[in-house]
Short mmCIF file of C-alpha atoms (C1' of nucleotides) in Angstrom, two decimals:
data_model
loop_
_atom_site.label_atom_id
_atom_site.label_comp_id
_atom_site.label_asym_id
_atom_site.label_seq_id
_atom_site.Cartn_x
_atom_site.Cartn_y
_atom_site.Cartn_z
CA MET B 1 60.88 34.63 12.89
CA GLU B 2 58.92 35.71 15.50
CA TYR B 3 57.52 32.53 17.44
CA ARG B 4 53.09 32.01 16.10
CA PRO B 5 50.94 29.10 18.24
CA ASP B 6 50.26 26.46 15.22
CA VAL B 7 47.78 25.17 17.65
CA GLY B 8 45.14 27.50 17.16
CA LEU B 9 43.54 25.67 15.10
CA GLU B 10 42.34 22.84 16.95
CA ASP B 11 40.75 26.29 20.09
CA LEU B 12 38.77 27.28 17.95
CA CYS B 13 35.21 26.69 16.57
CA PRO B 14 34.83 23.74 13.58
CA VAL B 15 32.27 25.47 12.53
CA CYS B 16 31.78 28.84 13.40
CA GLY B 17 35.29 29.75 14.86
CA ASP B 18 34.29 30.67 17.72
CA LYS B 19 36.50 29.91 21.48
CA VAL B 20 35.95 26.21 21.60
CA SER B 21 33.97 24.92 25.68
CA GLY B 22 34.41 20.86 24.87
CA TYR B 23 32.96 18.05 23.58
CA HIS B 24 29.39 18.20 22.29
CA TYR B 25 27.88 15.56 20.40
CA GLY B 26 31.34 14.17 18.78
CA LEU B 27 33.87 16.12 18.61
CA LEU B 28 35.17 20.66 20.14
CA THR B 29 32.08 22.86 19.35
CA CYS B 30 31.53 26.63 20.89
CA GLU B 31 28.96 26.93 23.21
CA SER B 32 26.40 28.35 21.53
CA CYS B 33 26.57 25.89 17.83
CA LYS B 34 26.32 22.98 20.61
CA GLY B 35 23.79 24.33 21.62
CA PHE B 36 21.53 25.41 18.15
CA PHE B 37 22.82 22.00 17.41
CA LYS B 38 21.06 20.58 20.34
CA ARG B 39 17.18 23.30 19.57
CA THR B 40 17.50 22.68 16.38
CA VAL B 41 17.30 18.83 16.82
CA GLN B 42 15.66 18.72 20.03
CA ASN B 43 12.80 20.70 18.34
CA SER B 44 13.09 19.40 14.76
CA LYS B 45 13.18 22.57 13.10
CA LYS B 46 13.09 23.41 9.43
CA TYR B 47 15.62 25.66 8.11
CA THR B 48 15.44 27.61 5.40
CA CYS B 49 17.96 29.39 2.80
CA VAL B 50 17.25 32.72 1.65
CA GLU B 51 20.49 32.70 -1.13
CA ASN B 52 21.79 29.00 -2.60
CA GLN B 53 22.64 27.90 0.47
CA GLN B 54 26.12 28.28 0.55
CA CYS B 55 26.28 30.95 3.22
CA ARG B 56 29.62 32.04 5.22
CA ILE B 57 29.61 30.43 8.52
CA ASP B 58 31.47 33.06 11.50
CA GLN B 59 31.42 34.07 14.70
CA THR B 60 29.37 37.49 13.78
CA GLN B 61 27.89 35.72 11.36
CA ARG B 62 26.06 32.78 12.31
CA ARG B 63 22.85 33.95 13.47
CA ARG B 64 22.35 35.11 10.23
CA CYS B 65 20.79 31.39 8.15
CA PRO B 66 20.18 28.44 10.64
CA PHE B 67 19.83 26.70 7.60
CA CYS B 68 23.65 26.57 6.63
CA ARG B 69 24.41 26.44 9.84
CA PHE B 70 23.14 23.31 10.48
CA GLN B 71 24.59 22.08 7.08
CA LYS B 72 28.48 22.78 8.35
CA CYS B 73 27.58 21.14 11.91
CA LEU B 74 27.15 18.71 10.08
CA ARG B 75 29.40 18.97 7.55
CA VAL B 76 32.73 18.68 9.96
CA GLY B 77 30.57 15.84 11.99
CA MET B 78 28.37 17.14 14.81
CA ARG B 79 26.54 14.08 16.13
CA LEU B 80 22.58 13.84 15.44
CA GLU B 81 22.74 11.40 17.75
CA ALA B 82 24.83 11.92 20.22
CA VAL B 83 21.25 14.32 21.48
CA ARG B 84 19.02 12.48 24.03
CA ALA B 85 15.16 11.34 22.62
CA ASP B 86 14.77 10.49 26.45
CA ARG B 87 16.34 14.18 26.81
CA MET B 88 17.74 12.55 30.34
CA ARG B 89 20.25 14.66 31.50
CA GLY B 90 23.85 13.92 33.27
CA GLY B 91 26.06 11.28 32.86
CA ARG B 92 27.95 9.89 29.83
CA ASN B 93 27.02 8.93 26.60
CA LYS B 94 28.79 6.04 24.72
CA PHE B 95 31.12 8.65 22.42
CA GLY B 96 33.08 8.98 26.43
CA LEU B 97 36.25 6.80 24.11
CA MET B 98 36.85 8.79 21.93
CA TYR B 99 37.01 11.76 23.52
CA LYS B 100 39.58 10.62 25.53
CA HIS B 101 41.11 9.34 22.14
CA ASP B 102 40.87 11.87 21.07
CA ARG B 103 42.74 14.03 23.98
CA ALA B 104 44.87 11.61 24.13
CA LEU B 105 46.14 12.23 20.16
CA LYS B 106 45.79 16.35 20.77
CA GLN B 107 48.28 15.33 23.66
CA ARG B 108 50.95 13.99 21.76
CA GLU B 109 50.46 16.03 19.16
CA ARG B 110 51.38 19.55 21.59
CA ALA B 111 54.67 17.57 23.96
CA LEU B 112 55.12 16.67 19.36
CA ILE B 113 55.56 20.30 19.00
CA GLN B 114 57.16 21.34 22.44
CA ALA B 115 59.83 18.68 21.57
CA ARG B 116 59.74 20.13 18.39
CA ARG B 117 60.80 24.10 19.26
CA PHE B 118 63.83 23.23 21.37
CA ARG B 119 64.81 21.24 17.98
CA PRO B 120 63.53 23.16 16.01
CA GLU B 121 64.86 21.59 11.84
CA ARG B 122 65.29 22.48 8.71
CA ASN B 123 63.69 20.77 6.94
CA PRO B 124 64.49 21.90 3.03
CA ILE B 125 61.71 19.50 1.14
CA TRP B 126 59.15 22.29 2.76
CA ALA B 127 61.45 25.26 2.33
CA SER B 128 61.50 24.25 -2.00
CA SER B 129 58.38 23.36 -2.70
CA THR B 130 57.55 24.65 -5.93
CA HIS B 131 53.25 23.91 -5.12
CA GLN B 132 52.49 27.11 -3.51
CA ARG B 133 49.61 26.59 -0.82
CA HIS B 134 47.24 29.27 1.10
CA MET B 135 46.85 28.15 4.35
CA ALA B 136 44.07 30.96 5.40
CA PHE B 137 40.56 29.78 6.87
CA THR B 138 38.63 31.02 3.44
CA ASP B 139 35.05 30.06 4.44
CA GLY B 140 32.11 30.40 2.88
CA LEU B 141 32.54 29.17 -0.92
CA HIS B 142 32.42 25.58 -0.75
CA PRO B 143 29.58 25.71 2.04
CA THR B 144 28.21 22.31 1.08
CA ALA B 145 31.33 20.68 0.67
CA ASN B 146 30.33 18.63 -1.98
CA LEU B 147 33.46 16.60 -3.20
CA HIS B 148 31.79 16.64 -6.32
CA SER B 149 31.31 20.20 -6.89
CA THR B 150 33.90 21.89 -10.07
CA PRO B 151 37.56 21.74 -8.43
CA THR B 152 38.99 25.97 -7.78
CA THR B 153 42.34 27.28 -9.18
CA THR B 154 43.26 26.25 -5.02
CA ASP B 155 41.32 23.45 -4.53
CA LYS B 156 42.70 21.17 -7.59
CA SER B 157 45.67 19.42 -7.27
CA PRO B 158 48.23 20.05 -9.60
CA SER B 159 48.87 16.87 -11.78
CA LEU B 160 51.97 15.46 -12.16
CA SER B 161 54.51 17.16 -14.76
CA SER B 162 53.83 20.52 -13.47
CA LEU B 163 54.72 19.04 -10.05
CA LEU B 164 57.68 17.48 -11.48
CA PRO B 165 60.09 20.41 -12.83
CA SER B 166 63.63 20.51 -10.80
CA ASN B 167 64.84 24.44 -10.52
CA SER B 168 67.66 22.82 -7.95
CA PRO B 169 71.09 22.26 -9.30
CA PHE B 170 72.09 18.44 -8.63
CA VAL B 171 75.06 18.37 -6.30
CA PRO B 172 76.35 14.64 -6.91
CA GLN B 173 77.79 13.38 -3.05
CA TYR B 174 78.00 9.91 -4.61
CA GLN B 175 79.54 8.11 -6.89
CA PHE B 176 77.40 5.13 -8.85
CA ALA B 177 79.95 2.30 -8.40
CA PHE B 178 78.42 -1.06 -8.84
CA PRO B 179 81.72 -2.61 -5.95
CA SER B 180 78.72 -5.29 -5.83
CA ASN B 181 79.72 -8.09 -3.48
CA TRP B 182 76.06 -9.35 -3.31
CA THR B 183 73.25 -8.65 -5.20
CA ILE B 184 69.14 -10.22 -4.71
CA LYS B 185 69.27 -12.17 -8.05
CA SER B 186 66.28 -11.44 -10.20
CA GLU B 187 64.65 -14.36 -11.74
CA HIS B 188 61.24 -12.85 -12.22
CA ASN B 189 60.31 -9.13 -13.48
CA ASN B 190 59.16 -8.36 -9.66
CA ASN B 191 61.95 -7.61 -7.92
CA TRP B 192 61.10 -8.36 -4.51
CA ALA B 193 59.18 -12.07 -5.78
CA SER B 194 62.41 -13.05 -6.77
CA SER B 195 63.71 -13.92 -3.47
CA THR B 196 61.08 -16.24 -2.43
CA GLY B 197 63.02 -18.98 -5.38
CA SER B 198 66.75 -18.23 -4.51
CA THR B 199 67.09 -17.85 -0.22
CA ALA B 200 63.80 -19.57 0.49
CA GLY B 201 66.11 -22.24 1.52
CA ILE B 202 67.60 -19.55 3.79
CA CYS B 203 64.23 -18.39 5.48
CA THR B 204 62.76 -21.21 6.10
CA ASP B 205 63.01 -21.08 9.80
CA SER B 206 60.33 -18.33 11.41
CA TYR B 207 62.46 -15.14 12.26
CA ASP B 208 62.78 -14.18 15.97
CA PRO B 209 62.87 -11.02 17.00
CA SER B 210 64.60 -11.22 20.09
CA SER B 211 67.26 -10.86 17.27
CA ARG B 212 66.54 -7.49 16.41
CA CYS B 213 69.79 -5.78 18.83
CA SER B 214 68.42 -2.97 21.47
CA SER B 215 69.97 0.23 21.30
CA ALA B 216 72.11 -0.62 23.82
CA GLN B 217 75.42 -0.50 21.91
CA ASP B 218 73.99 2.13 18.63
CA PRO B 219 73.26 0.46 15.46
CA VAL B 220 76.28 1.51 13.20
CA ILE B 221 74.02 3.77 10.46
CA PRO B 222 75.30 3.35 7.13
CA GLN B 223 75.96 7.04 4.99
CA LEU B 224 73.18 6.28 2.87
CA VAL B 225 70.26 5.44 5.00
CA LEU B 226 70.97 8.49 6.96
CA GLU B 227 70.81 9.97 3.70
CA PHE B 228 67.55 8.67 3.27
CA LEU B 229 66.09 9.91 6.33
CA HIS B 230 67.29 13.39 5.63
CA CYS B 231 65.13 13.08 2.79
CA ASP B 232 62.00 11.47 5.12
CA PRO B 233 59.24 14.23 5.30
CA ASP B 234 58.77 14.81 9.31
CA GLU B 235 55.19 13.20 9.87
CA LEU B 236 54.10 16.57 12.25
CA GLN B 237 55.12 18.18 9.04
CA LEU B 238 52.83 15.14 6.59
CA ARG B 239 50.01 16.43 8.95
CA ASN B 240 49.92 19.43 9.69
CA LYS B 241 49.96 20.48 5.71
CA ILE B 242 47.63 17.50 5.18
CA THR B 243 44.59 19.11 7.51
CA ALA B 244 45.48 22.51 6.55
CA HIS B 245 44.23 21.51 3.32
CA LEU B 246 41.27 20.18 3.89
CA GLN B 247 40.38 23.04 6.60
CA GLN B 248 40.85 25.63 3.38
CA GLU B 249 38.20 22.81 0.64
CA GLN B 250 36.12 22.93 4.00
CA THR B 251 35.41 19.18 4.09
CA GLY B 252 35.28 19.30 8.00
CA TRP B 253 37.94 16.85 8.34
CA GLU B 254 36.28 15.63 11.64
CA ARG B 255 33.75 13.62 8.70
CA TYR B 256 36.13 10.85 8.51
CA ARG B 257 35.64 9.53 11.81
CA ASP B 258 32.67 7.57 9.68
CA PRO B 259 34.11 5.15 7.68
CA GLU B 260 31.48 5.62 4.74
CA THR B 261 33.53 8.91 3.54
CA PHE B 262 35.11 6.53 1.24
CA ASN B 263 35.51 10.53 -0.77
CA LEU B 264 36.67 12.50 1.73
CA MET B 265 39.49 9.27 1.84
CA CYS B 266 40.23 9.63 -1.55
CA VAL B 267 41.27 13.36 -1.04
CA ILE B 268 43.31 12.43 1.90
CA ALA B 269 44.76 10.13 -0.37
CA ASP B 270 45.40 12.96 -3.56
CA GLN B 271 46.73 14.97 -1.31
CA MET B 272 49.53 11.93 -0.30
CA LEU B 273 50.01 11.48 -3.18
CA CYS B 274 51.24 15.52 -3.66
CA LEU B 275 53.35 14.59 -1.56
CA ILE B 276 54.86 12.18 -2.19
CA VAL B 277 55.54 13.75 -5.32
CA GLU B 278 57.48 16.75 -3.98
CA TRP B 279 59.15 13.98 -1.40
CA ALA B 280 60.50 12.16 -4.72
CA ARG B 281 61.56 14.98 -6.75
CA THR B 282 63.56 16.95 -3.91
CA SER B 283 65.42 14.00 -2.76
CA ILE B 284 69.03 12.69 -3.41
CA PHE B 285 69.71 10.77 -6.41
CA PHE B 286 66.27 11.54 -7.79
CA LYS B 287 65.79 15.26 -9.25
CA GLN B 288 69.47 14.48 -11.02
CA LEU B 289 66.56 12.42 -13.40
CA LYS B 290 65.53 13.40 -16.60
CA VAL B 291 61.41 13.80 -16.01
CA SER B 292 60.26 11.53 -18.56
CA ASP B 293 61.95 8.55 -15.89
CA GLN B 294 60.81 10.36 -12.94
CA MET B 295 57.41 10.19 -14.70
CA LYS B 296 57.42 6.81 -15.78
CA LEU B 297 59.35 5.53 -12.30
CA LEU B 298 56.49 7.50 -10.32
CA HIS B 299 53.76 6.18 -12.49
CA HIS B 300 54.36 3.07 -11.65
CA CYS B 301 55.11 2.49 -7.85
CA TRP B 302 52.57 5.78 -6.89
CA SER B 303 50.03 3.17 -5.25
CA GLU B 304 53.24 0.93 -2.85
CA LEU B 305 54.48 4.59 -2.60
CA LEU B 306 50.69 5.20 -0.84
CA LEU B 307 49.97 1.98 0.93
CA LEU B 308 54.00 1.71 2.40
CA ASP B 309 52.80 5.40 3.49
CA ILE B 310 49.71 4.52 4.96
CA ILE B 311 51.23 0.91 6.71
CA SER B 312 54.24 2.21 8.78
CA ARG B 313 52.51 5.15 9.61
CA GLN B 314 50.80 2.42 11.33
CA ILE B 315 53.81 0.86 12.75
CA LEU B 316 55.18 4.25 14.19
CA TYR B 317 52.73 5.42 15.48
CA GLY B 318 49.73 3.75 15.14
CA LYS B 319 48.24 0.98 17.44
CA GLU B 320 46.28 -1.79 17.01
CA GLY B 321 43.00 -2.31 16.17
CA SER B 322 42.25 1.30 14.35
CA LEU B 323 43.93 3.14 11.39
CA LEU B 324 45.88 5.88 12.64
CA LEU B 325 45.44 8.42 9.55
CA VAL B 326 48.62 10.86 8.30
CA THR B 327 45.81 14.03 9.95
CA GLY B 328 46.22 11.88 13.00
CA GLU B 329 42.25 10.20 13.71
CA GLU B 330 42.27 7.07 14.56
CA VAL B 331 38.60 5.14 12.73
CA GLU B 332 38.69 1.59 14.10
CA LEU B 333 39.18 -0.29 12.01
CA SER B 334 36.27 -3.45 13.30
CA ASP B 335 34.02 0.09 11.79
CA ILE B 336 36.25 0.37 7.90
CA VAL B 337 35.36 -3.75 7.35
CA PHE B 338 31.70 -3.44 8.72
CA HIS B 339 30.73 -0.41 6.53
CA ALA B 340 33.46 -1.49 3.40
CA ASP B 341 32.65 -3.09 0.52
CA PRO B 342 33.20 -6.41 0.12
CA ALA B 343 36.67 -5.59 -1.82
CA LEU B 344 37.79 -2.82 0.07
CA ALA B 345 37.37 -4.97 3.48
CA ASN B 346 38.93 -7.41 1.61
CA LEU B 347 42.09 -5.13 1.20
CA THR B 348 41.91 -3.59 4.19
CA GLN B 349 42.25 -6.90 6.46
CA ARG B 350 45.03 -7.50 3.99
CA GLY B 351 46.24 -5.14 4.69
CA GLN B 352 46.46 -5.61 8.56
CA LYS B 353 47.53 -8.74 7.78
CA LEU B 354 51.02 -6.77 6.07
CA VAL B 355 50.80 -4.27 9.19
CA GLU B 356 51.24 -7.10 12.06
CA LYS B 357 53.49 -8.99 10.03
CA LEU B 358 55.75 -6.16 9.50
CA HIS B 359 55.27 -5.23 13.18
CA ILE B 360 56.69 -8.85 14.15
CA LEU B 361 59.51 -7.74 12.14
CA LYS B 362 60.30 -4.01 14.17
CA VAL B 363 60.91 -1.96 10.92
CA ASP B 364 61.95 1.06 12.48
CA ARG B 365 61.98 3.92 10.48
CA GLN B 366 65.19 3.61 8.88
CA GLU B 367 64.59 1.41 7.53
CA PHE B 368 61.15 2.25 5.57
CA ALA B 369 63.13 5.43 3.99
CA CYS B 370 65.09 3.13 2.16
CA ILE B 371 62.36 0.64 1.76
CA LYS B 372 61.06 3.42 0.21
CA PHE B 373 63.42 4.89 -1.94
CA LEU B 374 63.83 1.00 -3.05
CA ILE B 375 60.35 0.82 -3.85
CA LEU B 376 60.55 4.36 -6.53
CA PHE B 377 64.17 2.98 -7.91
CA ASN B 378 62.69 -0.16 -10.53
CA PRO B 379 64.89 -0.87 -12.80
CA ASP B 380 61.77 -2.94 -14.28
CA VAL B 381 60.17 -0.81 -15.39
CA LYS B 382 59.94 -0.04 -19.11
CA GLU B 383 61.37 2.48 -21.44
CA LEU B 384 63.52 4.12 -19.17
CA GLU B 385 65.85 6.33 -20.86
CA GLU B 386 68.67 5.48 -17.86
CA HIS B 387 67.67 2.25 -17.22
CA GLY B 388 71.28 1.97 -15.92
CA LEU B 389 71.73 4.47 -13.70
CA ILE B 390 68.42 3.59 -11.78
CA GLU B 391 70.06 -0.51 -11.76
CA SER B 392 73.35 0.76 -9.95
CA VAL B 393 71.45 3.02 -7.08
CA GLN B 394 68.30 -0.02 -7.01
CA GLU B 395 71.83 -1.83 -6.40
CA GLN B 396 73.27 0.80 -4.06
CA ILE B 397 69.98 0.77 -1.18
CA GLN B 398 69.63 -3.12 -1.20
CA ARG B 399 73.36 -2.70 -0.46
CA ALA B 400 72.52 0.29 2.87
CA LEU B 401 69.72 -1.42 3.45
CA LEU B 402 71.19 -5.00 4.07
CA GLU B 403 73.96 -2.68 5.78
CA TYR B 404 71.97 -1.08 8.40
CA THR B 405 70.34 -4.86 8.89
CA LEU B 406 73.38 -6.95 9.70
CA SER B 407 74.06 -4.05 12.50
CA THR B 408 70.78 -4.46 13.95
CA SER B 409 69.97 -8.25 13.93
CA SER B 410 71.55 -11.42 14.71
CA GLN B 411 69.40 -12.34 12.34
CA TYR B 412 70.11 -10.35 9.56
CA LEU B 413 69.41 -12.47 7.10
CA SER B 414 66.15 -14.10 7.69
CA ARG B 415 65.40 -11.37 8.33
CA PHE B 416 66.04 -9.15 5.11
CA THR B 417 63.79 -12.60 3.25
CA HIS B 418 61.00 -11.30 5.61
CA LEU B 419 61.01 -7.98 4.67
CA LEU B 420 61.88 -8.89 0.99
CA LEU B 421 58.37 -11.50 1.31
CA CYS B 422 56.46 -8.68 2.99
CA LEU B 423 58.04 -5.97 -0.18
CA SER B 424 55.87 -8.36 -2.33
CA GLU B 425 53.24 -8.49 -0.55
CA LEU B 426 52.56 -4.73 -0.82
CA ARG B 427 52.75 -5.11 -4.34
CA SER B 428 50.68 -7.18 -4.78
CA LEU B 429 48.04 -5.44 -3.09
CA SER B 430 49.44 -1.37 -4.70
CA ILE B 431 47.84 -3.60 -7.81
CA LEU B 432 44.68 -5.23 -5.99
CA THR B 433 44.03 -1.22 -4.42
CA GLU B 434 44.92 0.52 -7.34
CA ASP B 435 42.20 -2.16 -9.41
CA TYR B 436 39.70 -0.93 -6.59
CA LEU B 437 40.26 2.95 -7.05
CA TYR B 438 39.54 2.80 -10.15
CA TRP B 439 37.17 0.61 -10.33
CA ARG B 440 35.48 3.74 -8.05
CA HIS B 441 36.04 5.75 -10.59
CA LEU B 442 34.48 4.19 -13.45
CA ASN B 443 30.92 4.38 -11.30
CA ALA B 444 31.85 8.28 -11.04
CA GLU B 445 32.52 7.08 -6.90
CA MET B 446 35.31 9.45 -7.01
CA PRO B 447 36.34 13.60 -6.48
CA CYS B 448 37.56 13.73 -10.25
CA ASN B 449 40.85 16.29 -11.91
CA ASN B 450 43.10 15.20 -9.41
CA LEU B 451 46.75 13.65 -9.47
CA LEU B 452 44.93 10.27 -7.87
CA SER B 453 43.03 10.58 -10.84
CA GLU B 454 45.93 11.42 -13.43
CA MET B 455 48.13 8.30 -11.77
CA LEU B 456 44.83 5.94 -12.13
CA HIS B 457 44.47 6.57 -16.39
CA ALA B 458 48.54 6.57 -16.87
CA LYS B 459 49.16 3.14 -16.20
CA ARG B 460 45.69 2.38 -18.78
CA ALA B 461 46.61 4.31 -21.21
"C1'" DC R 1 16.10 32.33 18.98
"C1'" DT R 2 20.26 32.44 20.55
"C1'" DA R 3 24.15 32.22 24.23
"C1'" DG R 4 26.12 32.19 28.85
"C1'" DC R 5 25.91 30.23 32.97
"C1'" DC R 6 23.03 26.39 35.51
"C1'" DT R 7 22.45 21.69 36.54
"C1'" DT R 8 22.23 16.57 36.13
"C1'" DG R 9 24.91 12.26 36.62
"C1'" DA R 10 27.23 7.50 35.34
"C1'" DT R 11 31.97 6.88 34.86
"C1'" DT R 12 37.22 7.45 36.76
"C1'" DA S 1 35.06 13.49 45.42
"C1'" DA S 2 36.42 15.09 40.86
"C1'" DT S 3 35.40 15.35 36.23
"C1'" DC S 4 32.76 16.23 32.02
"C1'" DA S 5 29.23 16.26 28.15
"C1'" DA S 6 24.45 15.74 28.65
"C1'" DG S 7 19.89 19.24 29.04
"C1'" DG S 8 17.84 23.17 31.11
"C1'" DC S 9 16.86 28.14 31.68
"C1'" DT S 10 16.68 32.66 30.26
"C1'" DA S 11 18.36 37.64 29.96
"C1'" DG S 12 19.13 39.92 25.62
#
DNA sequence: CTAGCCTTGATT
DNA sequence: AATCAAGGCTAG
């Protein structure tokens, strides 16, 4: 296998693919597109397209249609407001900070790639993917990048049923034993909410985060937790997959620096859902379930998993005051709240509060990996064929998580209880989010024919 | 018009 | 003083 640098994307102009000469009008572009954008805006140029406004824009053909070229400039995120009305030269503009953040992010990314190169990690999840993705940069087919445009066979995300059937034979590694020395007593339907009542007495004291053990003495990571970690996809691979897809879709992913681009967020969420399904179907325990049960479980918990994915990203990699997207972009939370409608603003704020709580608890990657499985294996889902099996897996996960928590925190019971309370909040937040998305979906404000809309319909059918 | 190179000037 | 993203200039 030969070495090919996969960092090429950010060195190419997102408009025409030429060599980038620096940040211009909001993002990294080449010198010629910088000049073209400047001339167009300064002189208020009006172009027309002699074709059907779908001209391919690349380095050799960029001169042929200024109309389509300018459309693409806007689409990839070049900012009109960065062209100065007074034509003042020199100095800096308000984007300076954004450029700085972007640079830091790219630097971090490079470091990650560098580190991974020396410690190559075999990842069976991606290798065994049945869903082929075209990484090639196919330009010119969707020039307006209208996300409502009729999906082609490549840009339409596959249905859940087509994603699920697994070819890999199951090799049993774990016994489904029931030596439950302890269980979380469930008084309600809700797994998480139950802990409020039964263990309330223990958790009235506030949790002291300093009780979290330092890594000085290595915590004992239970075998099952290690297995969950092994199933957990690598963040950088997720990022590369999603950005490759967005490139292919010609959506110009820089656009969501503008928090109003709800559509693009939906495309990202849809792609994340595909990857979550991929994670599940190749994961321990889940891959041996009947496909019908797999579908029921995923239909039930997809929004929780999606939210947890977003939230865990903030805690593991993000920073305060901004939302880190899977693509590596950061969006100011205040911008989102300012631009969003009241319902979305409220969801964002509640989500942020949850992030803060989990941040105080210092939830780590091991625990997030466990929690994902806890959410997936929900024995309260109706009409499960292998209910007993799913229940026993749920108990094993709970045991493993508690065992791990025990080894990393001196106040493990308090900590564990707080963790479960957070999951209860995650549950209600996911229900609200589904309602919100469904409402936008009914108003035809979302891209259709994708996994996201399939999931939205599943529970309401 | 295009695009490569030049000048400018606030920020660091 | 160095940086670097604005605007400016000018052959082709």
